[in-house]
Coordinates of C-alpha atoms and ligand atoms in Angstrom, one line a residue:
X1 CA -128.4 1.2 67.8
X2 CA -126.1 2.8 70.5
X3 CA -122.5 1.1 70.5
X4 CA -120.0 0.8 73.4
X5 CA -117.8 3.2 71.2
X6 CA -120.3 5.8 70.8
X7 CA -119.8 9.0 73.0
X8 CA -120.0 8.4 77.2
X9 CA -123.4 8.3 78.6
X10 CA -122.5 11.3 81.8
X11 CA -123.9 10.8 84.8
X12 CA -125.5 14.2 84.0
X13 CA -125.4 16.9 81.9
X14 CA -126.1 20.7 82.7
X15 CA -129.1 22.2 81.0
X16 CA -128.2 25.0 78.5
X17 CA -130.7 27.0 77.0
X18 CA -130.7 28.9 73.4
X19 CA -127.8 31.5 73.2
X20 CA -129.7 34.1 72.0
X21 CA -132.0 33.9 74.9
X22 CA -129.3 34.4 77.5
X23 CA -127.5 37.1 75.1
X24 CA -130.7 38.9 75.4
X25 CA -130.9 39.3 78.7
X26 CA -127.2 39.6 79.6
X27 CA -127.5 42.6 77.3
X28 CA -128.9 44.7 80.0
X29 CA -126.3 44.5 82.1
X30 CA -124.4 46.4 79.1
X31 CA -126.9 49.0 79.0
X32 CA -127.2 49.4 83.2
X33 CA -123.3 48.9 83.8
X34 CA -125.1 47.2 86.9
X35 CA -122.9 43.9 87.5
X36 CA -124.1 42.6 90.7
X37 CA -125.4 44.0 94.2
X38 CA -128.7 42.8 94.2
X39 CA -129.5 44.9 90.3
X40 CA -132.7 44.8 88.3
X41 CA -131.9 41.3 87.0
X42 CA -131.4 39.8 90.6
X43 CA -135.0 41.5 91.5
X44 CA -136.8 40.3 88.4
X45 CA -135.2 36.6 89.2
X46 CA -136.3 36.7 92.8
X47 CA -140.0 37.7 92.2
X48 CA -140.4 34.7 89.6
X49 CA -138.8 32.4 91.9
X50 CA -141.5 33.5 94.6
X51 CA -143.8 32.3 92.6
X52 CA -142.4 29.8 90.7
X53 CA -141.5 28.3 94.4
X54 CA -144.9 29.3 96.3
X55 CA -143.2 30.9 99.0
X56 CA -143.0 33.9 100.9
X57 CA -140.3 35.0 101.4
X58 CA -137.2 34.8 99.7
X59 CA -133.9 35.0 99.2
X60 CA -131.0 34.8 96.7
X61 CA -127.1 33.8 97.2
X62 CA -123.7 33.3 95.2
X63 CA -124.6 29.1 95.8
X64 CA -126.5 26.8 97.8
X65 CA -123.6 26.2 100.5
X66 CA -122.8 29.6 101.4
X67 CA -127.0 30.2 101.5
X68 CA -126.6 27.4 103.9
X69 CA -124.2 28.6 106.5
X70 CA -126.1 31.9 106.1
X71 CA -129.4 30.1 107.0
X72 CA -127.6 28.1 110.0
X73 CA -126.4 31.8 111.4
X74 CA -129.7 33.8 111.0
X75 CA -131.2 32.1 113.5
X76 CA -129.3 33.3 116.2
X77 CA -129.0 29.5 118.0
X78 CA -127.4 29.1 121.3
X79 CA -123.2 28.7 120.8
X80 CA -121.6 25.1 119.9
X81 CA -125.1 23.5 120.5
X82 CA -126.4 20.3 118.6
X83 CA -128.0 20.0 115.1
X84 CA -129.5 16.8 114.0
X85 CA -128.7 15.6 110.9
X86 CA -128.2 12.7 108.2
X87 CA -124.6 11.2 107.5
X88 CA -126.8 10.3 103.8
X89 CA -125.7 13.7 101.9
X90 CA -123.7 15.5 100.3
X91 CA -120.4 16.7 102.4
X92 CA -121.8 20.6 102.0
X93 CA -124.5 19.8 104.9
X94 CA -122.5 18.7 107.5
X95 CA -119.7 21.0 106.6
X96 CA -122.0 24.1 106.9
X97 CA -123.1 22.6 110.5
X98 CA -119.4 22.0 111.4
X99 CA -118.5 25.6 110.1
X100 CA -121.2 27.5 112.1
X101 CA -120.1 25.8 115.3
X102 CA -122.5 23.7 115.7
X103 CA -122.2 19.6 116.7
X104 CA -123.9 17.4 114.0
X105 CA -125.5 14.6 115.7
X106 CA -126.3 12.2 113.1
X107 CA -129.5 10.3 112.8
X108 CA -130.0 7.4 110.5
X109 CA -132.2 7.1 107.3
X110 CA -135.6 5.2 106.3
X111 CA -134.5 2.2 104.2
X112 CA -137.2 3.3 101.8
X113 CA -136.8 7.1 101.1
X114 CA -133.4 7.5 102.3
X115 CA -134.2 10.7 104.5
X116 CA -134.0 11.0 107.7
X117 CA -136.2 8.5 109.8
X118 CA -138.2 10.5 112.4
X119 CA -139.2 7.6 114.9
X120 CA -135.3 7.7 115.2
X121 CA -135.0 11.8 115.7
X122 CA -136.3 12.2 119.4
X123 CA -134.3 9.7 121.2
X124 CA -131.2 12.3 119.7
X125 CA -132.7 15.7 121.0
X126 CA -130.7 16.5 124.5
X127 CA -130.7 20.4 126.1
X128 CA -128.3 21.5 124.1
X129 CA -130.2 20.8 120.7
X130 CA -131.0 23.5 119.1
X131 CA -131.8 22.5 115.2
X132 CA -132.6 20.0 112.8
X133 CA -131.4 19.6 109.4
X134 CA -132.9 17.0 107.2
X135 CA -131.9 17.0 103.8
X136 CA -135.1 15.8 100.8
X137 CA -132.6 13.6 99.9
X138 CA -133.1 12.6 95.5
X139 CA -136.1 15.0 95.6
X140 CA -137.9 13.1 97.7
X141 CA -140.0 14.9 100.9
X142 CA -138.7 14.0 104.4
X143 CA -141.7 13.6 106.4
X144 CA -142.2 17.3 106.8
X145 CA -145.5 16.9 109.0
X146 CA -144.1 14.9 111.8
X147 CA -140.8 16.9 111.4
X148 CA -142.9 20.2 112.0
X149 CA -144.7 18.0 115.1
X150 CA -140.9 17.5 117.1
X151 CA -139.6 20.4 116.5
X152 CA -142.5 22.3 118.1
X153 CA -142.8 20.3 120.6
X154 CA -139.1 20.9 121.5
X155 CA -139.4 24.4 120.5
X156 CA -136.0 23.9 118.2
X157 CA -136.0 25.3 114.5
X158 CA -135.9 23.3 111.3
X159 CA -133.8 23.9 108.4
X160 CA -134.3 21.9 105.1
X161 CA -131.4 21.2 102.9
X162 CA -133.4 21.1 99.8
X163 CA -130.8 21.8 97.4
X164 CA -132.3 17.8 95.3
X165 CA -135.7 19.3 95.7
X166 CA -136.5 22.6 93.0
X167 CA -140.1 22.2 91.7
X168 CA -141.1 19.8 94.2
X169 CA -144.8 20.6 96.3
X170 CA -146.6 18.4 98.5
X171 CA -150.7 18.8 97.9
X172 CA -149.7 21.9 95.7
X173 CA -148.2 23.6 98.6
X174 CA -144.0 24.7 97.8
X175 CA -141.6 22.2 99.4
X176 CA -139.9 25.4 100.6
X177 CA -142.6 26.5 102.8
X178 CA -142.1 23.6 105.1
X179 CA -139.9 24.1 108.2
X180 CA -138.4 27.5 109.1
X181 CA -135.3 27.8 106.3
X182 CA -135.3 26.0 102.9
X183 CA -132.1 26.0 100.9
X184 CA -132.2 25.4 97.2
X185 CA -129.2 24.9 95.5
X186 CA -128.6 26.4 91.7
X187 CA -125.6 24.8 90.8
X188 CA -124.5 23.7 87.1
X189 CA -125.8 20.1 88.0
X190 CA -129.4 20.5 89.5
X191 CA -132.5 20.3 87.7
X192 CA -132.7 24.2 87.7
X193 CA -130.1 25.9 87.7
X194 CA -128.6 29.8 87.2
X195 CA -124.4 28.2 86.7
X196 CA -123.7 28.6 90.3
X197 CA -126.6 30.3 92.9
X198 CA -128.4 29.6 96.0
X199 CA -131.7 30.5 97.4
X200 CA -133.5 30.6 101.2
X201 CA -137.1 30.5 101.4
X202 CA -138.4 31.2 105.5
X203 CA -141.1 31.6 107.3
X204 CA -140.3 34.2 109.3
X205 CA -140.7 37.8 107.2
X206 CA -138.5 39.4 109.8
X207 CA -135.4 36.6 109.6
X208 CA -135.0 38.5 106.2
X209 CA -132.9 41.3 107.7
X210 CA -130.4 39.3 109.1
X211 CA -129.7 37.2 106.0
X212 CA -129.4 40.3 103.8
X213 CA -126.6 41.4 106.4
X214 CA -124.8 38.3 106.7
X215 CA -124.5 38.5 102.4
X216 CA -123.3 41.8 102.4
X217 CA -120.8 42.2 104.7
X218 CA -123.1 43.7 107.5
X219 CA -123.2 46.5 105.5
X220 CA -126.3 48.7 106.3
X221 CA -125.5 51.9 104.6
X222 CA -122.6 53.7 103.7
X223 CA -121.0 54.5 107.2
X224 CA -123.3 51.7 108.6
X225 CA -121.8 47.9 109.5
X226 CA -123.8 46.3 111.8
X227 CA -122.7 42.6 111.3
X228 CA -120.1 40.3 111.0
X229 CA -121.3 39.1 107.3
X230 CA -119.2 37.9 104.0
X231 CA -119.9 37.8 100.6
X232 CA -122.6 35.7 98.9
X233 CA -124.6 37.8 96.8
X234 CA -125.9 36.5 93.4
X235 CA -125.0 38.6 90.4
X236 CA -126.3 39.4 87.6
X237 CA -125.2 36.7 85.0
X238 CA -126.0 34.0 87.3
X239 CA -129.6 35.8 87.6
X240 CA -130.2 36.0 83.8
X241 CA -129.3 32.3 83.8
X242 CA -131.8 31.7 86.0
X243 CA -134.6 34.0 84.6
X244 CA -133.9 32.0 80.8
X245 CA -133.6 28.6 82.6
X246 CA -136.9 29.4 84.3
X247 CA -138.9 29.2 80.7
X248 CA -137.5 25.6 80.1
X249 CA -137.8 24.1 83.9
X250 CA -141.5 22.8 83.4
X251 CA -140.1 20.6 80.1
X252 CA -136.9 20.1 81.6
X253 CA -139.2 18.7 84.5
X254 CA -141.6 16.3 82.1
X255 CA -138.8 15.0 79.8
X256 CA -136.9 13.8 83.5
X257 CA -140.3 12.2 84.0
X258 CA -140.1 10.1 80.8
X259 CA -136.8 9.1 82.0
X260 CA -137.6 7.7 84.8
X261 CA -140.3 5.9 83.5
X262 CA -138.6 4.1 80.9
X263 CA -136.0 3.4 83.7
X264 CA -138.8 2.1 86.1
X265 CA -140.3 0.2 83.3
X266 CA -136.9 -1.7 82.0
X267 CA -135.9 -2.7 85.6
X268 CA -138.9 -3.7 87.1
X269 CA -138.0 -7.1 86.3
X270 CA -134.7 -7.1 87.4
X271 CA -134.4 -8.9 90.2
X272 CA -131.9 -7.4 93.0
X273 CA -132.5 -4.0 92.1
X274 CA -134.6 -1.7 94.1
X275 CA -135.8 2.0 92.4
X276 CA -137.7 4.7 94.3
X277 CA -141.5 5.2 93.5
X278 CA -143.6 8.6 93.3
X279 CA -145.3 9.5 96.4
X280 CA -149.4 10.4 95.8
X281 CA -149.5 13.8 96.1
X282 CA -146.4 15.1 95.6
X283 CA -145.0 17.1 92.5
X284 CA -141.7 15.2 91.6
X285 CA -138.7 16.7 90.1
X286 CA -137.0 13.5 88.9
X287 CA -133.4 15.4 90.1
X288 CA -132.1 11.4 90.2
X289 CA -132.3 7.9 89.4
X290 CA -130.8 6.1 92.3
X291 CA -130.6 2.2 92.7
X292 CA -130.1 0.2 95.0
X293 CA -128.0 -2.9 94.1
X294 CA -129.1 -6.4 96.6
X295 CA -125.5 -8.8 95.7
X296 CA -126.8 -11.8 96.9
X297 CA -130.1 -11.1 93.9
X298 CA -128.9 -9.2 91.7
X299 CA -125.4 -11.5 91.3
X300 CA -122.8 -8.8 91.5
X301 CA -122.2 -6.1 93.6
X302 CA -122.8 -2.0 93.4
X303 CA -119.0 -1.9 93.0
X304 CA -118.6 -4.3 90.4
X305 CA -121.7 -2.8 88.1
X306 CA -120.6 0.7 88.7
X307 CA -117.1 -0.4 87.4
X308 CA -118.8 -2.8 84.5
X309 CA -120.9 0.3 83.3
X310 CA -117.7 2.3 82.6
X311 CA -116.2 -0.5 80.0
X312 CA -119.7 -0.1 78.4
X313 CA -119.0 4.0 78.4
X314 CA -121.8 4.7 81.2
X315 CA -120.7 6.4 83.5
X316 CA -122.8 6.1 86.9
X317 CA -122.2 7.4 90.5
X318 CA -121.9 6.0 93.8
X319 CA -124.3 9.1 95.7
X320 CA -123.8 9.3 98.7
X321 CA -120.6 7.0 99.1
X322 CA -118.8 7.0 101.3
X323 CA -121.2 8.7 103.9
X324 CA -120.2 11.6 106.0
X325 CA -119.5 10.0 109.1
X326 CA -116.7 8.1 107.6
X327 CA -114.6 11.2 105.8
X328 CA -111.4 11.4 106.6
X329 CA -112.4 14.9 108.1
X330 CA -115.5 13.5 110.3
X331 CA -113.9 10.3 110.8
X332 CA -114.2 8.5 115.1
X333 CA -115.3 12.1 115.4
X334 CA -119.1 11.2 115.8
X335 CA -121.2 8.6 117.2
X336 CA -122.2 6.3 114.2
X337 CA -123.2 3.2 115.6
X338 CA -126.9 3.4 115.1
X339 CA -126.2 3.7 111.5
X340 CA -127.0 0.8 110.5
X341 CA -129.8 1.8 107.4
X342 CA -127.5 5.1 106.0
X343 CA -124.1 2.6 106.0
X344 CA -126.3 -0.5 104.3
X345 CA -127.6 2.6 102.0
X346 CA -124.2 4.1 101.1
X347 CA -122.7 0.5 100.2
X348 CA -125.5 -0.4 97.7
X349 CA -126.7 3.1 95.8
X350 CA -125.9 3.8 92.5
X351 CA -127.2 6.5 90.6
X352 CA -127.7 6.4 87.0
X353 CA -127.6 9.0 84.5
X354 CA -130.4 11.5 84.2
X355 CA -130.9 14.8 82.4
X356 CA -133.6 15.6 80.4
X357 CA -132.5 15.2 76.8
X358 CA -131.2 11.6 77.7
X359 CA -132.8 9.8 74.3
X360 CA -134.9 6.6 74.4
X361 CA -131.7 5.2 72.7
X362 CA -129.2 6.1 75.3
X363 CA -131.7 4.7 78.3
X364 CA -132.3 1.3 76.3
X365 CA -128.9 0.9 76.1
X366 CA -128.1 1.8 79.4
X367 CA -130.5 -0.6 80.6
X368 CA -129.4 -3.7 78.2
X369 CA -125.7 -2.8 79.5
X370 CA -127.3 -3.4 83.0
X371 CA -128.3 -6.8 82.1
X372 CA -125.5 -7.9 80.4
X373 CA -123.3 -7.0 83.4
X374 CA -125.4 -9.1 85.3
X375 CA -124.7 -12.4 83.0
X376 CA -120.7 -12.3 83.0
Ligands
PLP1 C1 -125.6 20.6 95.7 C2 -125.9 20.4 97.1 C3 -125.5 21.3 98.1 C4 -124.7 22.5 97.8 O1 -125.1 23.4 96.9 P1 -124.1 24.2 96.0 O2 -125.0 25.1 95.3 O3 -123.3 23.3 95.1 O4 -123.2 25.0 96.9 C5 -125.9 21.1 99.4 N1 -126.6 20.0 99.7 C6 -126.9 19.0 98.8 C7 -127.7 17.8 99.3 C8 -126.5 19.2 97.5 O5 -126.8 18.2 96.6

């Protein structure tokens, strides 16, 4: 039996694989004194993420945000005009909006998946629209079909924040070849990661020049600049991270799955807390293990069991709390009073902890610490 003084139960914890296993491949770079600039390793990573991701068309970066801003600036969109968005995120979404010069008009979320509620998205779309950005918020698919639907009939471009979403398809089809940019995030945290990386799948071969510029400085060739790019290639260690991490996502994948289940299974009868479900059709990645706490049910609030949890050594997280439009940085900035479903959200998640080797131990434990929060 698990006791409180035992080690804390993390929120997460980053997948590492065998040492040797990495060594091995990182023992190239020795041999190719190649370090970065899009080498061998960066090319054999990229073809298996093609097909690991069933895309097209791809593209790797130094981390997901950077790949973001990137995305935002290869389409070429009309100066300062509007993206739609969610305030339900991480801060790296609205920040890479904010960054390219673009407003972020924020749209509220479905109280059930919490991504971005398309009955709500047309009333935002003016002249000066030029994008959407939903975001598949937990690893769960925004309605990409009726997405696709308003942004043609608007003729404005769609780009996915799927940083939650690595693995994920709909009907077999690659999560990544919805809309007209994906971004996956690689960081330390995510179900799949290569220590810090980022990647763009698009549908649009030819949107491949510009984001290989704006990674690169612009450079073309060796008197050649013909953009006003930065930095955000992927090197070579991250790359070999990814290529040995690549071996283990699949199990990484099913042992999340048995996670969740013994989650869903111990708090089904808990009254006054809501879980997310699996969607027919749809390859989950099981990135998270959000809640969401009802007070007047459940008898105490999200605050209170987050803070309970810790004296028990859990360690849980309030994702996505506060929500964007209430940083200090965003703050009266935005219009936020049809909010009303991401601000109800944002008080009430909690996420518990989730990584793959979490043992059936830890989880029964976790969920008996739930309980006895509850009682006291
Ligand atoms: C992690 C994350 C990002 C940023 O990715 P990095 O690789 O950490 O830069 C962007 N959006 C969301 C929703 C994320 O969770």
């Amino acid at each position: 039996m698990r006791k409180k003084s035992d080690s804390p139960i993390m929120i997460t914890k980053s997948f590492l694989p065998p040492i040797e296993e990495y060594k091995k491949e990182i023992e190239r770079i020795w041999e190719t004194n190649w370090l970065t600039n899009m080498g061998p390793i960066h090319q054999e990573f990229k073809l298996k993420l093609k097909k690991y991701l069933k895309c097209e068309n791809i593209s790797l970066f130094v981390n997901g945000h950077q790949s973001l801003e990137i995305a935002l600036k290869s389409l070429e969109l009309k100066e300062g005009g509007e993206v739609i968005t969610t305030p339900f995120t991480f801060a790296s979404t609205t920040h890479a909006i904010v960054n390219c010069g673009f407003k972020p008009v924020f749209c509220d979320i479905e109280l059930d998946t919490y991504n971005i509620d398309v009955e709500k998205i047309e009333k935002l779309i003016t002249e000066k629209t030029v994008a959407i950005v939903p975001v598949h918020v937990f690893g769960n698919p925004c309605n990409v079909k009726k997405v696709e639907e308003i942004a043609k009939k608007y003729n404005i471009k769609v780009l996915y924040d799927a940083a939650h979403t690595f693995g994920v398809e709909i009907d077999g089809k690659g999560i990544g070849s919805f809309g007209d940019i994906s971004m996956f995030s690689l960081h330390a945290t995510k179900v799949f990661h290569s220590i810090e990386g980022g990647i763009l799948t698009y549908r649009d071969e030819t949107l491949g020049k510009n984001l290989k510029n704006l990674k690169n400085f612009g450079i073309t060739g060796p008197e050649e600049v013909v953009t006003v790019g930065g930095n955000s290639k992927m090197n070579e260690f991250q790359a070999a991270m990814g290529i040995v991490n690549l071996r283990y996502v699949d199990k990484e994948i099913k042992s999340r799955e048995k996670v969740a289940e013994k989650y869903r299974d111990g708090l089904k009868d808990i009254s006054g807390i809501r879980f997310l479900k699996d969607i027919p059709g749809v390859r989950h990645n099981y990135a998270y293990f959000p809640i969401l706490v009802n007070e007047e049910k459940f008898g105490i609030t999200r605050d209170e069991l987050h803070d309970k949890l810790k004296e028990y050594n859990i360690f849980t997280r309030k994702y996505f709390y506060p929500i964007i439009t209430e940083y200090e940085c965003y703050r009266s900035k935005y219009k936020t009073e049809n909010l009303k479903n991401s601000k109800y959200v944002g008080e009430r998640i909690l996420t518990l902890p989730m990584y793959g080797s979490l043992n059936i131990q830890d989880i029964n434990y976790i969920l008996d610490s739930i309980k006895k929060c509850q009682l006291v």
